[in-house]
Amino acid sequence: MSSPLALAGVSAALRNLIDAAFVEANLAGAVGSNVTVSALAPDLVEADANALPQLNLFLFHAAHNPGWRNAALPSHDAAGRRSTNAPLALDLHYLVTAYAAGDALAEMVLGHAMFVLHETPRLSAAALRGLLDPLALPPGLAALADTGLPDQAEVLRIAPLPLGYDDLSKLWSAIKSEYRPSAAYLVSVALIEGTRPTRSPLPVLSRGGLPDPVTGADRGVVVNPDLLPPLPTLLAAPPPPGRNAARLGEVVTVRGIRLAGAGHVARLAHRLLATPIEVPVVPSINGTTFDIALPNDAAAQSAFVPGVWSVSLRLVPSGEPDAHETNAVALLLAAAPVLAATGPPLNLPAAAAVRTVVPPRLTVTLHARPQVRLEQ
């Protein structure tokens, strides 16, 4: 890609291209004097009666290239870090103008310049390196040798730019200079890319897991004859039948796929707990389900929290050397109500049930199992 000096580099390359062609064609002998090639604004060109013939290149407009602007968009990774530098793709619009004081001299200069650009529809990387050689540049423009134009992905293409009489009239009126014979050209595309650091993904060291310890070859990609995920995956952790949520003391059957292996441990995590609760489990023979027996002792009632839990499974899959942890699915744990009553019994004998001055009182306390936390 090119640097921000690419605009000036294109102007210098076109100037050197036309200047070398004028020397090769001996245009100076045809017009009777040397022809100067410049890249100035038209209002800065000296066009008096004593001025030598001159051809001027004027970059009057730089527009975004629509193709590259839609094809290369800036992208970032999940952490917001920049992963690519989208190039600034520009189409450059030039006005080529001839100046001369004698009869038909301007037309001779402009005709030669248009023929040179017609015979050079593209500037290859080798041509750009020669045109931007430090020896071919003025001392003040030596920095243009490092524009990076020869190394960009696209070559520079030169094509005539049709401008009507109305467009030329508006253009020369905006320049506030006297009109001269001129032609417009489009140079496309200059790709300017930033140098901000980007974060690339890590390279692939092996395919399909760790290499074979004996042969050292990659295991390859594991292919399964179905459309299901290739890794151990949990699908759902529904409550027991007939309930909207599970309760302590019940068994929850978790469904999944490819759960065969060893060392199965279910991990139950809640937002109010710092560390997950781990419960050893045994999967079914076909590796599609496993049961979690929710304890109901005093320790469990203080350790568990009602609400939404996330359930994942850590296991060593069949044929794998290392443990893996699956995705997490939701498990809803309800707070079951528990009643505790204190006071005299209500089933008194008929003789004792006679109304007294002070009626008996009964205190009923409502608890939840597991207990609801203050944060809830």
mmCIF file of C-alpha atoms in Angstrom, residues 20-309:
data_model
loop_
_atom_site.group_PDB
_atom_site.id
_atom_site.type_symbol
_atom_site.label_atom_id
_atom_site.label_comp_id
_atom_site.label_asym_id
_atom_site.label_seq_id
_atom_site.Cartn_x
_atom_site.Cartn_y
_atom_site.Cartn_z
ATOM 1 C CA ALA A 20 10.911 12.140 -20.710
ATOM 2 C CA ALA A 21 8.589 11.604 -23.677
ATOM 3 C CA PHE A 22 9.075 15.236 -24.810
ATOM 4 C CA VAL A 23 12.850 14.765 -24.722
ATOM 5 C CA GLU A 24 12.640 11.473 -26.598
ATOM 6 C CA ALA A 25 10.386 12.977 -29.304
ATOM 7 C CA ASN A 26 12.605 16.089 -29.604
ATOM 8 C CA LEU A 27 9.626 18.357 -29.032
ATOM 9 C CA ALA A 28 12.006 21.209 -28.292
ATOM 10 C CA GLY A 29 13.233 21.130 -31.897
ATOM 11 C CA ALA A 30 9.668 21.260 -33.216
ATOM 12 C CA VAL A 31 8.570 24.251 -31.136
ATOM 13 C CA GLY A 32 11.945 26.018 -31.246
ATOM 14 C CA SER A 33 12.658 26.003 -27.482
ATOM 15 C CA ASN A 34 12.645 23.767 -24.445
ATOM 16 C CA VAL A 35 9.222 22.773 -23.061
ATOM 17 C CA THR A 36 8.794 22.921 -19.295
ATOM 18 C CA VAL A 37 6.534 20.358 -17.594
ATOM 19 C CA SER A 38 5.139 21.464 -14.233
ATOM 20 C CA ALA A 39 2.555 20.406 -11.653
ATOM 21 C CA LEU A 40 1.179 23.720 -10.387
ATOM 22 C CA ALA A 41 -2.170 25.389 -9.948
ATOM 23 C CA PRO A 42 -3.062 27.210 -13.223
ATOM 24 C CA ASP A 43 -3.138 30.607 -11.518
ATOM 25 C CA LEU A 44 0.525 30.161 -10.542
ATOM 26 C CA VAL A 45 1.743 29.532 -14.097
ATOM 27 C CA GLU A 46 3.454 32.511 -15.729
ATOM 28 C CA ALA A 47 1.807 32.963 -19.145
ATOM 29 C CA ASP A 48 3.182 36.245 -20.447
ATOM 30 C CA ALA A 49 4.382 36.904 -24.000
ATOM 31 C CA ASN A 50 7.999 36.069 -23.180
ATOM 32 C CA ALA A 51 7.316 32.796 -21.355
ATOM 33 C CA LEU A 52 8.620 29.541 -22.822
ATOM 34 C CA PRO A 53 6.158 26.813 -23.885
ATOM 35 C CA GLN A 54 4.931 24.912 -20.858
ATOM 36 C CA LEU A 55 2.696 21.951 -20.056
ATOM 37 C CA ASN A 56 1.038 21.954 -16.640
ATOM 38 C CA LEU A 57 -0.572 19.110 -14.678
ATOM 39 C CA PHE A 58 -3.164 20.209 -12.128
ATOM 40 C CA LEU A 59 -4.812 17.833 -9.649
ATOM 41 C CA PHE A 60 -8.191 19.521 -9.381
ATOM 42 C CA HIS A 61 -10.170 16.768 -7.644
ATOM 43 C CA ALA A 62 -9.560 13.642 -5.531
ATOM 44 C CA ALA A 63 -12.594 11.357 -5.084
ATOM 45 C CA HIS A 64 -13.160 8.112 -3.167
ATOM 46 C CA ASN A 65 -13.072 5.006 -5.327
ATOM 47 C CA PRO A 66 -16.508 3.362 -4.871
ATOM 48 C CA GLY A 67 -15.299 -0.191 -5.486
ATOM 49 C CA TRP A 68 -12.546 -0.229 -2.897
ATOM 50 C CA ARG A 69 -14.590 1.823 -0.450
ATOM 51 C CA ASN A 70 -17.247 -0.918 -0.298
ATOM 52 C CA ALA A 71 -14.892 -3.899 -0.532
ATOM 53 C CA ALA A 72 -12.445 -3.057 2.263
ATOM 54 C CA LEU A 73 -14.099 -1.965 5.498
ATOM 55 C CA PRO A 74 -12.363 -1.418 8.853
ATOM 56 C CA SER A 75 -12.775 -4.408 11.160
ATOM 57 C CA HIS A 76 -12.195 -5.017 14.849
ATOM 58 C CA ASP A 77 -12.008 -8.127 16.995
ATOM 59 C CA ALA A 78 -14.321 -8.979 19.901
ATOM 60 C CA ALA A 79 -12.219 -6.882 22.301
ATOM 61 C CA GLY A 80 -12.487 -3.788 20.102
ATOM 62 C CA ARG A 81 -8.889 -3.958 18.891
ATOM 63 C CA ARG A 82 -8.233 -3.007 15.286
ATOM 64 C CA SER A 83 -7.566 -6.067 13.144
ATOM 65 C CA THR A 84 -7.231 -4.472 9.683
ATOM 66 C CA ASN A 85 -6.357 -1.080 8.231
ATOM 67 C CA ALA A 86 -8.870 -0.211 5.531
ATOM 68 C CA PRO A 87 -7.085 1.617 2.665
ATOM 69 C CA LEU A 88 -8.057 5.086 1.522
ATOM 70 C CA ALA A 89 -8.730 4.485 -2.191
ATOM 71 C CA LEU A 90 -8.683 7.651 -4.306
ATOM 72 C CA ASP A 91 -9.425 8.467 -7.930
ATOM 73 C CA LEU A 92 -7.349 11.454 -9.062
ATOM 74 C CA HIS A 93 -8.698 13.942 -11.606
ATOM 75 C CA TYR A 94 -6.053 15.909 -13.538
ATOM 76 C CA LEU A 95 -6.306 18.888 -15.851
ATOM 77 C CA VAL A 96 -3.551 18.938 -18.505
ATOM 78 C CA THR A 97 -3.027 22.459 -19.916
ATOM 79 C CA ALA A 98 -0.607 23.788 -22.519
ATOM 80 C CA TYR A 99 0.832 27.353 -22.445
ATOM 81 C CA ALA A 100 2.701 29.059 -25.294
ATOM 82 C CA ALA A 101 2.974 32.566 -26.771
ATOM 83 C CA GLY A 102 3.451 31.629 -30.454
ATOM 84 C CA ASP A 103 0.931 30.488 -33.008
ATOM 85 C CA ALA A 104 -0.138 26.822 -32.633
ATOM 86 C CA LEU A 105 2.648 26.092 -30.130
ATOM 87 C CA ALA A 106 0.208 25.315 -27.308
ATOM 88 C CA GLU A 107 -1.643 22.881 -29.566
ATOM 89 C CA MET A 108 1.624 21.144 -30.449
ATOM 90 C CA VAL A 109 2.540 20.725 -26.766
ATOM 91 C CA LEU A 110 -0.937 19.551 -25.754
ATOM 92 C CA GLY A 111 -1.119 17.093 -28.656
ATOM 93 C CA HIS A 112 2.176 15.471 -27.689
ATOM 94 C CA ALA A 113 1.089 15.202 -24.020
ATOM 95 C CA MET A 114 -2.265 13.630 -24.916
ATOM 96 C CA PHE A 115 -0.518 11.121 -27.202
ATOM 97 C CA VAL A 116 1.879 10.155 -24.393
ATOM 98 C CA LEU A 117 -1.013 9.525 -21.979
ATOM 99 C CA HIS A 118 -2.904 7.636 -24.710
ATOM 100 C CA GLU A 119 0.078 5.321 -25.265
ATOM 101 C CA THR A 120 0.508 4.802 -21.498
ATOM 102 C CA PRO A 121 -2.856 3.568 -20.196
ATOM 103 C CA ARG A 122 -1.274 2.094 -17.078
ATOM 104 C CA LEU A 123 1.773 2.655 -14.907
ATOM 105 C CA SER A 124 3.233 -0.662 -13.767
ATOM 106 C CA ALA A 125 5.318 -1.140 -10.655
ATOM 107 C CA ALA A 126 8.553 -1.128 -12.683
ATOM 108 C CA ALA A 127 7.554 2.076 -14.459
ATOM 109 C CA LEU A 128 6.716 3.787 -11.173
ATOM 110 C CA ARG A 129 10.043 2.789 -9.663
ATOM 111 C CA GLY A 130 11.834 4.379 -12.601
ATOM 112 C CA LEU A 131 9.708 7.536 -12.600
ATOM 113 C CA LEU A 132 10.095 7.991 -8.838
ATOM 114 C CA ASP A 133 13.785 7.196 -8.719
ATOM 115 C CA PRO A 134 15.609 9.661 -6.426
ATOM 116 C CA LEU A 135 17.830 10.664 -9.357
ATOM 117 C CA ALA A 136 14.744 11.639 -11.410
ATOM 118 C CA LEU A 137 13.238 13.806 -8.674
ATOM 119 C CA PRO A 138 14.164 17.380 -7.743
ATOM 120 C CA PRO A 139 16.104 17.717 -4.455
ATOM 121 C CA GLY A 140 13.076 19.092 -2.665
ATOM 122 C CA LEU A 141 10.937 16.092 -3.638
ATOM 123 C CA ALA A 142 13.307 13.269 -2.725
ATOM 124 C CA ALA A 143 10.822 11.997 -0.134
ATOM 125 C CA LEU A 144 8.475 10.936 -2.961
ATOM 126 C CA ALA A 145 10.759 7.993 -3.701
ATOM 127 C CA ASP A 146 9.275 6.259 -0.622
ATOM 128 C CA THR A 147 5.569 6.686 -1.380
ATOM 129 C CA GLY A 148 5.021 2.948 -1.776
ATOM 130 C CA LEU A 149 3.103 3.381 -5.048
ATOM 131 C CA PRO A 150 5.006 0.567 -6.840
ATOM 132 C CA ASP A 151 4.072 -1.863 -4.044
ATOM 133 C CA GLN A 152 0.335 -1.267 -3.867
ATOM 134 C CA ALA A 153 -2.148 -3.970 -4.900
ATOM 135 C CA GLU A 154 -3.620 -2.003 -7.819
ATOM 136 C CA VAL A 155 -1.729 -0.554 -10.785
ATOM 137 C CA LEU A 156 -2.343 3.059 -11.765
ATOM 138 C CA ARG A 157 -4.613 3.347 -14.785
ATOM 139 C CA ILE A 158 -4.820 6.513 -16.902
ATOM 140 C CA ALA A 159 -8.029 7.212 -18.812
ATOM 141 C CA PRO A 160 -9.516 10.313 -20.465
ATOM 142 C CA LEU A 161 -12.096 12.119 -18.338
ATOM 143 C CA PRO A 162 -14.874 13.586 -20.493
ATOM 144 C CA LEU A 163 -15.700 17.132 -19.428
ATOM 145 C CA GLY A 164 -18.253 19.164 -21.315
ATOM 146 C CA TYR A 165 -18.007 22.831 -22.160
ATOM 147 C CA ASP A 166 -20.132 23.709 -19.136
ATOM 148 C CA ASP A 167 -17.875 21.738 -16.774
ATOM 149 C CA LEU A 168 -14.718 23.307 -18.195
ATOM 150 C CA SER A 169 -16.254 26.767 -17.959
ATOM 151 C CA LYS A 170 -17.114 26.270 -14.290
ATOM 152 C CA LEU A 171 -13.685 24.832 -13.588
ATOM 153 C CA TRP A 172 -11.759 27.696 -15.149
ATOM 154 C CA SER A 173 -14.069 30.205 -13.483
ATOM 155 C CA ALA A 174 -13.273 28.655 -10.105
ATOM 156 C CA ILE A 175 -9.543 28.742 -10.872
ATOM 157 C CA LYS A 176 -9.854 32.459 -11.731
ATOM 158 C CA SER A 177 -7.381 32.150 -14.555
ATOM 159 C CA GLU A 178 -7.547 32.708 -18.305
ATOM 160 C CA TYR A 179 -8.689 29.692 -20.264
ATOM 161 C CA ARG A 180 -6.047 27.665 -22.127
ATOM 162 C CA PRO A 181 -6.283 24.508 -24.280
ATOM 163 C CA SER A 182 -6.676 21.634 -21.844
ATOM 164 C CA ALA A 183 -7.769 18.020 -21.415
ATOM 165 C CA ALA A 184 -8.897 16.104 -18.319
ATOM 166 C CA TYR A 185 -7.685 12.658 -17.230
ATOM 167 C CA LEU A 186 -8.593 10.178 -14.508
ATOM 168 C CA VAL A 187 -5.831 8.284 -12.689
ATOM 169 C CA SER A 188 -7.118 5.349 -10.638
ATOM 170 C CA VAL A 189 -6.566 4.067 -8.042
ATOM 171 C CA ALA A 190 -4.179 5.301 -5.336
ATOM 172 C CA LEU A 191 -4.402 3.072 -2.249
ATOM 173 C CA ILE A 192 -3.271 4.792 0.936
ATOM 174 C CA GLU A 193 -3.077 2.559 3.987
ATOM 175 C CA GLY A 194 -2.443 3.573 7.582
ATOM 176 C CA THR A 195 0.356 2.246 9.714
ATOM 177 C CA ARG A 196 -1.594 1.848 12.938
ATOM 178 C CA PRO A 197 -0.755 -1.458 14.643
ATOM 179 C CA THR A 198 -3.244 -4.269 14.126
ATOM 180 C CA ARG A 199 -3.723 -7.513 15.984
ATOM 181 C CA SER A 200 -3.622 -10.607 13.808
ATOM 182 C CA PRO A 201 -4.970 -14.001 14.910
ATOM 183 C CA LEU A 202 -2.493 -16.594 16.066
ATOM 184 C CA PRO A 203 -1.234 -18.999 13.381
ATOM 185 C CA VAL A 204 -2.553 -22.533 13.124
ATOM 186 C CA LEU A 205 0.007 -24.887 14.676
ATOM 187 C CA SER A 206 -1.867 -28.110 14.032
ATOM 188 C CA ARG A 207 -5.153 -29.235 12.554
ATOM 189 C CA GLY A 208 -7.596 -31.303 14.556
ATOM 190 C CA GLY A 209 -5.928 -30.994 17.961
ATOM 191 C CA LEU A 210 -2.491 -32.093 19.115
ATOM 192 C CA PRO A 211 -0.276 -34.033 16.670
ATOM 193 C CA ASP A 212 0.029 -37.777 16.986
ATOM 194 C CA PRO A 213 2.719 -38.483 19.649
ATOM 195 C CA VAL A 214 4.217 -41.333 17.602
ATOM 196 C CA THR A 215 4.199 -40.038 14.026
ATOM 197 C CA GLY A 216 4.076 -36.297 14.771
ATOM 198 C CA ALA A 217 1.438 -35.808 12.057
ATOM 199 C CA ASP A 218 -1.705 -33.773 12.485
ATOM 200 C CA ARG A 219 -4.755 -35.736 13.471
ATOM 201 C CA GLY A 220 -6.843 -33.884 10.914
ATOM 202 C CA VAL A 221 -10.355 -32.596 11.110
ATOM 203 C CA VAL A 222 -12.899 -34.891 12.764
ATOM 204 C CA VAL A 223 -15.895 -35.377 10.465
ATOM 205 C CA ASN A 224 -19.254 -36.559 11.813
ATOM 206 C CA PRO A 225 -22.015 -37.926 9.546
ATOM 207 C CA ASP A 226 -24.639 -35.423 10.752
ATOM 208 C CA LEU A 227 -25.364 -31.706 10.986
ATOM 209 C CA LEU A 228 -24.850 -31.434 14.752
ATOM 210 C CA PRO A 229 -22.004 -29.491 16.385
ATOM 211 C CA PRO A 230 -18.708 -31.421 16.259
ATOM 212 C CA LEU A 231 -17.780 -30.685 19.907
ATOM 213 C CA PRO A 232 -19.428 -31.745 23.193
ATOM 214 C CA THR A 233 -22.440 -29.466 23.490
ATOM 215 C CA LEU A 234 -25.252 -29.042 26.029
ATOM 216 C CA LEU A 235 -28.701 -28.401 24.600
ATOM 217 C CA ALA A 236 -31.031 -27.827 27.589
ATOM 218 C CA ALA A 237 -31.509 -28.420 31.327
ATOM 219 C CA PRO A 238 -35.297 -28.642 31.682
ATOM 220 C CA PRO A 239 -36.975 -28.936 35.123
ATOM 221 C CA PRO A 240 -38.611 -32.208 36.184
ATOM 222 C CA PRO A 241 -41.869 -33.037 34.384
ATOM 223 C CA GLY A 242 -44.857 -31.046 35.576
ATOM 224 C CA ARG A 243 -42.812 -28.224 37.087
ATOM 225 C CA ASN A 244 -41.719 -24.800 35.877
ATOM 226 C CA ALA A 245 -38.496 -24.889 37.912
ATOM 227 C CA ALA A 246 -36.385 -27.455 39.732
ATOM 228 C CA ARG A 247 -36.215 -27.734 43.533
ATOM 229 C CA LEU A 248 -33.611 -29.029 45.947
ATOM 230 C CA GLY A 249 -33.874 -32.769 46.425
ATOM 231 C CA GLU A 250 -34.914 -33.380 42.801
ATOM 232 C CA VAL A 251 -33.030 -34.807 39.824
ATOM 233 C CA VAL A 252 -32.499 -32.701 36.710
ATOM 234 C CA THR A 253 -31.748 -34.444 33.407
ATOM 235 C CA VAL A 254 -29.486 -32.362 31.160
ATOM 236 C CA ARG A 255 -29.611 -33.062 27.413
ATOM 237 C CA GLY A 256 -26.626 -32.726 25.081
ATOM 238 C CA ILE A 257 -24.620 -34.383 22.335
ATOM 239 C CA ARG A 258 -21.173 -36.025 22.129
ATOM 240 C CA LEU A 259 -20.804 -36.231 25.911
ATOM 241 C CA ALA A 260 -18.892 -39.507 25.923
ATOM 242 C CA GLY A 261 -15.509 -39.512 27.648
ATOM 243 C CA ALA A 262 -14.158 -39.481 31.180
ATOM 244 C CA GLY A 263 -13.935 -37.242 34.218
ATOM 245 C CA HIS A 264 -17.408 -35.700 33.879
ATOM 246 C CA VAL A 265 -18.049 -32.868 36.329
ATOM 247 C CA ALA A 266 -21.097 -30.616 36.110
ATOM 248 C CA ARG A 267 -20.401 -26.982 37.002
ATOM 249 C CA LEU A 268 -23.288 -24.900 38.367
ATOM 250 C CA ALA A 269 -22.613 -21.155 38.416
ATOM 251 C CA HIS A 270 -24.747 -18.287 39.758
ATOM 252 C CA ARG A 271 -24.135 -14.550 39.570
ATOM 253 C CA LEU A 272 -24.164 -14.212 43.375
ATOM 254 C CA LEU A 273 -21.568 -16.956 43.936
ATOM 255 C CA ALA A 274 -17.847 -16.363 43.461
ATOM 256 C CA THR A 275 -17.037 -19.969 42.487
ATOM 257 C CA PRO A 276 -19.191 -22.570 40.714
ATOM 258 C CA ILE A 277 -20.528 -25.648 42.491
ATOM 259 C CA GLU A 278 -19.062 -28.834 41.005
ATOM 260 C CA VAL A 279 -21.033 -32.080 40.984
ATOM 261 C CA PRO A 280 -19.623 -35.350 39.548
ATOM 262 C CA VAL A 281 -22.019 -36.911 37.030
ATOM 263 C CA VAL A 282 -22.192 -39.985 34.833
ATOM 264 C CA PRO A 283 -23.440 -39.583 31.239
ATOM 265 C CA SER A 284 -25.705 -42.028 29.449
ATOM 266 C CA ILE A 285 -24.268 -44.763 27.266
ATOM 267 C CA ASN A 286 -24.983 -42.876 24.043
ATOM 268 C CA GLY A 287 -23.543 -39.660 25.469
ATOM 269 C CA THR A 288 -26.699 -37.565 25.127
ATOM 270 C CA THR A 289 -27.862 -37.010 28.759
ATOM 271 C CA PHE A 290 -26.668 -36.932 32.350
ATOM 272 C CA ASP A 291 -28.477 -36.464 35.663
ATOM 273 C CA ILE A 292 -27.729 -33.886 38.353
ATOM 274 C CA ALA A 293 -29.051 -34.830 41.799
ATOM 275 C CA LEU A 294 -29.654 -31.563 43.641
ATOM 276 C CA PRO A 295 -28.880 -32.135 47.357
ATOM 277 C CA ASN A 296 -31.360 -31.136 50.057
ATOM 278 C CA ASP A 297 -29.328 -31.122 53.247
ATOM 279 C CA ALA A 298 -28.545 -28.144 55.440
ATOM 280 C CA ALA A 299 -25.282 -27.419 53.632
ATOM 281 C CA ALA A 300 -27.011 -27.376 50.257
ATOM 282 C CA GLN A 301 -29.736 -25.042 51.522
ATOM 283 C CA SER A 302 -27.095 -22.484 52.502
ATOM 284 C CA ALA A 303 -24.893 -23.015 49.426
ATOM 285 C CA PHE A 304 -27.567 -22.845 46.726
ATOM 286 C CA VAL A 305 -29.398 -19.696 45.652
ATOM 287 C CA PRO A 306 -32.807 -19.549 43.985
ATOM 288 C CA GLY A 307 -32.929 -18.113 40.494
ATOM 289 C CA VAL A 308 -31.273 -18.796 37.154
ATOM 290 C CA TRP A 309 -28.150 -20.969 37.163
#
